[in-house]
Short mmCIF file of C-alpha atoms in Angstrom, two decimals:
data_model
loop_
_atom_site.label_atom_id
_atom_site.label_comp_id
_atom_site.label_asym_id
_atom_site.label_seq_id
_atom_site.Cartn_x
_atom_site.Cartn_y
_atom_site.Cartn_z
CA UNK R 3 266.09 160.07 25.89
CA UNK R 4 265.10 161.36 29.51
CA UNK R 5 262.91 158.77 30.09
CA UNK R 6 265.23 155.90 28.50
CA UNK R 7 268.11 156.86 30.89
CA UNK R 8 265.23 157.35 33.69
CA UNK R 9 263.50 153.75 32.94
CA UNK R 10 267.07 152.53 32.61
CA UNK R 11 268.27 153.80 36.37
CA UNK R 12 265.28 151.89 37.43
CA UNK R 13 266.42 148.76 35.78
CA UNK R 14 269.63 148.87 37.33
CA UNK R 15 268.30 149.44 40.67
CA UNK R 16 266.37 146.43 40.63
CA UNK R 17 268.57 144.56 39.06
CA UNK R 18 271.34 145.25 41.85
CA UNK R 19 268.63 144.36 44.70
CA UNK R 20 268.76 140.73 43.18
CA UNK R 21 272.28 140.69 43.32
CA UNK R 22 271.86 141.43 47.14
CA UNK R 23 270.18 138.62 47.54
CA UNK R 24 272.80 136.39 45.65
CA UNK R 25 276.21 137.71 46.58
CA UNK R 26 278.11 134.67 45.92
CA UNK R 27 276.91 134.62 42.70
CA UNK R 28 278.13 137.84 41.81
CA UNK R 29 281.56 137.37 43.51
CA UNK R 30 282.31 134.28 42.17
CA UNK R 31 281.07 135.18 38.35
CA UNK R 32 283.86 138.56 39.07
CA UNK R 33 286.68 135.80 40.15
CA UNK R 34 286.07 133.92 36.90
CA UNK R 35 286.33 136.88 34.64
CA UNK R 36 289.38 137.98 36.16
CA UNK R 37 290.97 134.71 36.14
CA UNK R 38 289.73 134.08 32.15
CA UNK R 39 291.60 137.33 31.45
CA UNK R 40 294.59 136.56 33.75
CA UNK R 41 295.04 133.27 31.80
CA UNK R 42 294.89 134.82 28.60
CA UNK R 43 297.42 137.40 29.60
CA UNK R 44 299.90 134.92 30.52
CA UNK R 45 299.13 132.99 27.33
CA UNK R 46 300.49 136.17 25.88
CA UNK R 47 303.71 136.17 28.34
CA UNK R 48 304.43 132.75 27.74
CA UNK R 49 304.61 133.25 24.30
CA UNK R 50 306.34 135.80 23.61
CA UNK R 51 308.97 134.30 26.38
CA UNK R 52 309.98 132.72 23.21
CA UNK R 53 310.20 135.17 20.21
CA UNK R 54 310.87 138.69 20.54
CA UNK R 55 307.95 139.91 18.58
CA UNK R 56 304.88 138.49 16.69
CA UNK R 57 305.07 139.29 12.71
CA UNK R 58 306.21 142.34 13.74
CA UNK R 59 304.47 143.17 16.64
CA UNK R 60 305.48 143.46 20.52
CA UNK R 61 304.41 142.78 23.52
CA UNK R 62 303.26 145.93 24.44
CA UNK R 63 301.32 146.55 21.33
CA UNK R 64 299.55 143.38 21.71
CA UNK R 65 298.41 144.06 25.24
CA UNK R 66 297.07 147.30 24.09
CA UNK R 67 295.10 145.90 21.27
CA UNK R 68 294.07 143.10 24.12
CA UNK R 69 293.17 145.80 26.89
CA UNK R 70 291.35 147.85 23.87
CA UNK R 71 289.34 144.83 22.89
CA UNK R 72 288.15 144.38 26.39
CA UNK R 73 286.42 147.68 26.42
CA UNK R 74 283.85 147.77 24.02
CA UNK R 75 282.95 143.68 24.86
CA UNK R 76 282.81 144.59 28.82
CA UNK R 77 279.86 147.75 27.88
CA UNK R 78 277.94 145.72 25.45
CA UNK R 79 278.10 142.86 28.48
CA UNK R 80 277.45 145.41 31.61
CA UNK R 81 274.14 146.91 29.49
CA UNK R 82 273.49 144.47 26.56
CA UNK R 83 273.85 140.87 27.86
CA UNK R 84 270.08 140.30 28.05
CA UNK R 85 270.02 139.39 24.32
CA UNK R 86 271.24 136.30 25.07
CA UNK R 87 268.29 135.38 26.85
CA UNK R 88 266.48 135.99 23.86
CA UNK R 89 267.93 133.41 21.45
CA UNK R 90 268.36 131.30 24.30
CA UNK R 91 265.10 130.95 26.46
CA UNK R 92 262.80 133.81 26.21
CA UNK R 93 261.23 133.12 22.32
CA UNK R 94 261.20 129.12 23.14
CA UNK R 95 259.13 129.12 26.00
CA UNK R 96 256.78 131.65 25.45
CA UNK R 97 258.16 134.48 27.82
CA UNK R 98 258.87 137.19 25.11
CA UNK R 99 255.27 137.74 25.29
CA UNK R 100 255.50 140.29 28.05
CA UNK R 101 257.97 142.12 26.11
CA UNK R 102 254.69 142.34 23.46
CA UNK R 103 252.55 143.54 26.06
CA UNK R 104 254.25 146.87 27.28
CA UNK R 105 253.30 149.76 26.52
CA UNK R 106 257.45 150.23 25.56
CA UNK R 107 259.68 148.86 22.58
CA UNK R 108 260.85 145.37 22.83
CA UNK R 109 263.58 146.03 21.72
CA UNK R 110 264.23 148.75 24.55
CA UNK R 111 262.79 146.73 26.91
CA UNK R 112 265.12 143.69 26.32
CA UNK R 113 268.37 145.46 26.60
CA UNK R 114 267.78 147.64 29.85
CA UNK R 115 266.46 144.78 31.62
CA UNK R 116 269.77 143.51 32.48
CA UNK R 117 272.62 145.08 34.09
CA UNK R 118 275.54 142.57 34.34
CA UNK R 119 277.90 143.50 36.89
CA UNK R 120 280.39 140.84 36.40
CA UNK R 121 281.23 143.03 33.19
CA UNK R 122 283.03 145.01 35.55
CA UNK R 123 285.60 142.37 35.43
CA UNK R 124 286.53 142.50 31.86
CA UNK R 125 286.70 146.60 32.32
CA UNK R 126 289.24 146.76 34.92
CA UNK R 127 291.41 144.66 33.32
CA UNK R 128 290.70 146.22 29.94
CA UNK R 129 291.79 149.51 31.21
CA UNK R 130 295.03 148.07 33.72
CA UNK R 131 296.10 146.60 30.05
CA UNK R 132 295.95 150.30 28.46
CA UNK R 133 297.31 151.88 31.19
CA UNK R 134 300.53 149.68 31.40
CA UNK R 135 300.69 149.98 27.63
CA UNK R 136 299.94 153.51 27.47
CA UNK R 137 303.32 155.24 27.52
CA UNK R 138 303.87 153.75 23.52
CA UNK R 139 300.94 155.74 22.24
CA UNK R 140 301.39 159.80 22.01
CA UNK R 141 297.89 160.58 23.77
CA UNK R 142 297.25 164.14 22.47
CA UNK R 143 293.88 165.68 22.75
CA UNK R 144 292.92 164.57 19.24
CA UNK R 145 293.71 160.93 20.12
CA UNK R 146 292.06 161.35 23.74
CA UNK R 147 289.00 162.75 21.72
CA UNK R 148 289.13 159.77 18.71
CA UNK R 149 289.28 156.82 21.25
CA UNK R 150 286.56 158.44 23.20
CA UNK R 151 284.26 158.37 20.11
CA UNK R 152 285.71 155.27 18.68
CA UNK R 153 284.29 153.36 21.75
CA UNK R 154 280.92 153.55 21.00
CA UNK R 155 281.12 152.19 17.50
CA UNK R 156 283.27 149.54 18.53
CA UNK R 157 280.76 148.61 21.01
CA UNK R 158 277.82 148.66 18.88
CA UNK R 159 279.20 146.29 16.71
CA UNK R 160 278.98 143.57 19.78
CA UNK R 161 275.56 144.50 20.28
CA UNK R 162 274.48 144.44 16.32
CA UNK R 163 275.85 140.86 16.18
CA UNK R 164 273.73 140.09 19.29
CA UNK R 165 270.59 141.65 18.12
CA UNK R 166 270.87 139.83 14.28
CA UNK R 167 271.45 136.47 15.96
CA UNK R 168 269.19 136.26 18.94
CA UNK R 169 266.59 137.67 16.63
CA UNK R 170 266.81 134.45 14.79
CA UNK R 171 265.03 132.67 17.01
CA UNK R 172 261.75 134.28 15.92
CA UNK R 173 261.98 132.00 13.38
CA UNK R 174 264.39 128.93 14.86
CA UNK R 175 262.45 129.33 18.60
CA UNK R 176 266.38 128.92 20.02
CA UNK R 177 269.48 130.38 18.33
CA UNK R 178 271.20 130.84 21.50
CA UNK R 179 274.37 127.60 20.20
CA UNK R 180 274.56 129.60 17.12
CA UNK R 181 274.83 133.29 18.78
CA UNK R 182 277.73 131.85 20.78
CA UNK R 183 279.63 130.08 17.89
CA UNK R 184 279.88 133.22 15.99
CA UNK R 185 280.67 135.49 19.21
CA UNK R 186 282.96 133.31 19.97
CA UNK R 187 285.31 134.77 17.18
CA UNK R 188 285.79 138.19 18.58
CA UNK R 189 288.88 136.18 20.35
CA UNK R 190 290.57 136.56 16.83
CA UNK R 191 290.17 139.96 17.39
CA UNK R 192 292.24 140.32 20.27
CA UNK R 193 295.40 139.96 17.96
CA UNK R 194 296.68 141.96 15.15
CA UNK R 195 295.06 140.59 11.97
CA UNK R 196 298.03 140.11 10.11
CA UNK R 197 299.10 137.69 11.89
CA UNK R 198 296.42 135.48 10.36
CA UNK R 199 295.89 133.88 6.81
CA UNK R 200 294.04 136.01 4.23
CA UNK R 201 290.80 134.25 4.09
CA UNK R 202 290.57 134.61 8.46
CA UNK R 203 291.28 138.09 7.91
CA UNK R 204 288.58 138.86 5.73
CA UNK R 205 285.81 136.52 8.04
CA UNK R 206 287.09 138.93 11.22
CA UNK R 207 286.73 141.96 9.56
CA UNK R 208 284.07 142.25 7.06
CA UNK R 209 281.85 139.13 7.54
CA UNK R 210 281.76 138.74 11.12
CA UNK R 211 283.93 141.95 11.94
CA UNK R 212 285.18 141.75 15.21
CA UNK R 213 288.33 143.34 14.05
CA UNK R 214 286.61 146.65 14.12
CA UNK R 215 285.81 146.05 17.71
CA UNK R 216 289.73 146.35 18.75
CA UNK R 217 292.83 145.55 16.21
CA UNK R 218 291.42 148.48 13.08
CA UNK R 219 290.81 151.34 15.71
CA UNK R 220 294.03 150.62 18.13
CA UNK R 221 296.10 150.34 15.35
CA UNK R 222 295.94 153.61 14.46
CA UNK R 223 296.82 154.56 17.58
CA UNK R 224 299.90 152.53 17.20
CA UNK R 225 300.68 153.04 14.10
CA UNK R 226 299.31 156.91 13.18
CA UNK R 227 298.45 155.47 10.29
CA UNK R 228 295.54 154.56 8.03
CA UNK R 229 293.02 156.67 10.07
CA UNK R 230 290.39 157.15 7.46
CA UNK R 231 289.61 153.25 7.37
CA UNK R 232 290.75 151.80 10.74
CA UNK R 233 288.50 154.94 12.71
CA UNK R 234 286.73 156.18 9.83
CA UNK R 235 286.07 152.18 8.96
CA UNK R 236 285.12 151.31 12.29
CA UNK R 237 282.50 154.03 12.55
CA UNK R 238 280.90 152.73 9.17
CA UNK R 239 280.87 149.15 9.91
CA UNK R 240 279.40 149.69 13.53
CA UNK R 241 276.31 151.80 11.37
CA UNK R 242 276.00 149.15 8.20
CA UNK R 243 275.80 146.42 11.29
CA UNK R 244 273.42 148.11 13.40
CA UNK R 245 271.23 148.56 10.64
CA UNK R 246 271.31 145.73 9.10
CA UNK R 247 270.61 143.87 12.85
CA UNK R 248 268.01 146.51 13.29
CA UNK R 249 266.10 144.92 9.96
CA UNK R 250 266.48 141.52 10.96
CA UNK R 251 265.07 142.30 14.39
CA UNK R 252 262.01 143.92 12.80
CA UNK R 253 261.33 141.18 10.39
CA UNK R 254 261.62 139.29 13.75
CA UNK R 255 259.28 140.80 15.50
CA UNK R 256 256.79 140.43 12.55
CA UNK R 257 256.78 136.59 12.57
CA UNK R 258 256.63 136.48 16.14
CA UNK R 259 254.37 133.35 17.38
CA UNK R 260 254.38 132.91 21.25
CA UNK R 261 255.50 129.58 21.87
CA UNK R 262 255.99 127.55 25.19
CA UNK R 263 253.43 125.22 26.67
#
């Protein structure tokens, strides 16, 4: 573990020396985060301008389920957005070789490479949402300590879905279209579930579950209730997934032909 974090604080140094050299880059790819979430906040405003609540559900409850959703997306982006690169470039044009060549696991290697500061965006604003939402949840030690832990699990769930996808293109060379069509409904999950039709809910929570990544666990900080299956859930979804992406990876890896020209 010492010499992950160690190998990992070198990444990151290098990784920032780039974005020295490219500051406009950086600052604009911040602005756009900022101004993604700022017009999906006032998507939420507008509508609830005209109804009082949503099946249910007020304003304040949805922008803590929205802040809470940004967390565990904005870590799996700040240290696990290389994957992309995977099942978009690196398999089709031959440059996952080097990953093959070090003496370190390619799996390792491909997700401390990156370290994408525009994350940063999506965590401010994650945490301004749960902060101005904050005073409807009774924050006692218990609940301080469950959302700590709760965090993780929601994360790895982004980064399972990541890992089974990209690794597809061991066998498609590019799966980088398909990797974004299916992360593409974790904006589902930014809402309470119930709000949607039966057959949605089941897609966002056990086939593609994304609702483990934000409604399941801050629910039950709204609600107090249901702990054993919206924490307890979360946790065991977040292990099934990793696991499961973990195998697909390996098979991956097995079938591995360099490609390029």
């Amino acid at each position: 573990m010492k010499r992950i974090l160690r190998l990992e604080k070198i990444f990151i140094a290098q990784y920032l020396k780039q974005l020295i050299e490219y500051k406009g880059d950086f600052i604009v790819g911040i602005i756009g985060v900022f101004l993604t979430q700022a017009l999906n906040i006032l998507l939420i405003g507008v509508i609830f301008t005209q109804i009082p609540s949503l099946k249910g559900w007020t304003l304040t409850q949805i922008v803590f389920i929205y802040g809470y959703s940004l967390i565990p997306k904005g870590i799996d982006h700040l240290f696990f957005d290389n994957l992309w690169a995977v099942g978009q470039r690196l398999v089709r044009k031959g440059d996952f070789d080097k990953y093959m060549t070090r003496p370190l696991n390619p799996l390792l290697y491909v997700l401390i490479e990156i370290f994408q500061v525009d994350a940063f965006g999506e965590l401010i604003v994650g945490i301004l949402l749960l902060v101005s939402s904050a005073h409807i949840v009774m924050w006692t030690p218990l609940n301080v300590l469950i959302f700590v832990i709760s965090i993780p699990f929601a994360t790895a769930i982004y980064t399972a879905l990541k890992i089974a996808l990209s690794s597809l293109a061991f066998w498609m060379k590019q799966s980088g279209s398909l990797l974004y069509v299916f992360y593409q409904v974790n904006n589902f999950a930014k809402y309470p579930v119930t709000i949607y039709n039966l057959a949605l809910r089941f897609v966002i929570s056990f086939l593609i579950p994304f609702a483990f990544t934000a409604y399941f666990p801050a629910a039950y900080f709204l609600t107090k209730k249901n702990w054993i299956f919206n924490i307890g859930g979360t946790m065991l979804v977040s292990v099934i997934f990793m696991a499961f992406a973990l195998w697909i990876w390996k098979k991956g890896i097995a079938a591995y032909e360099s490609a390029g020209s």
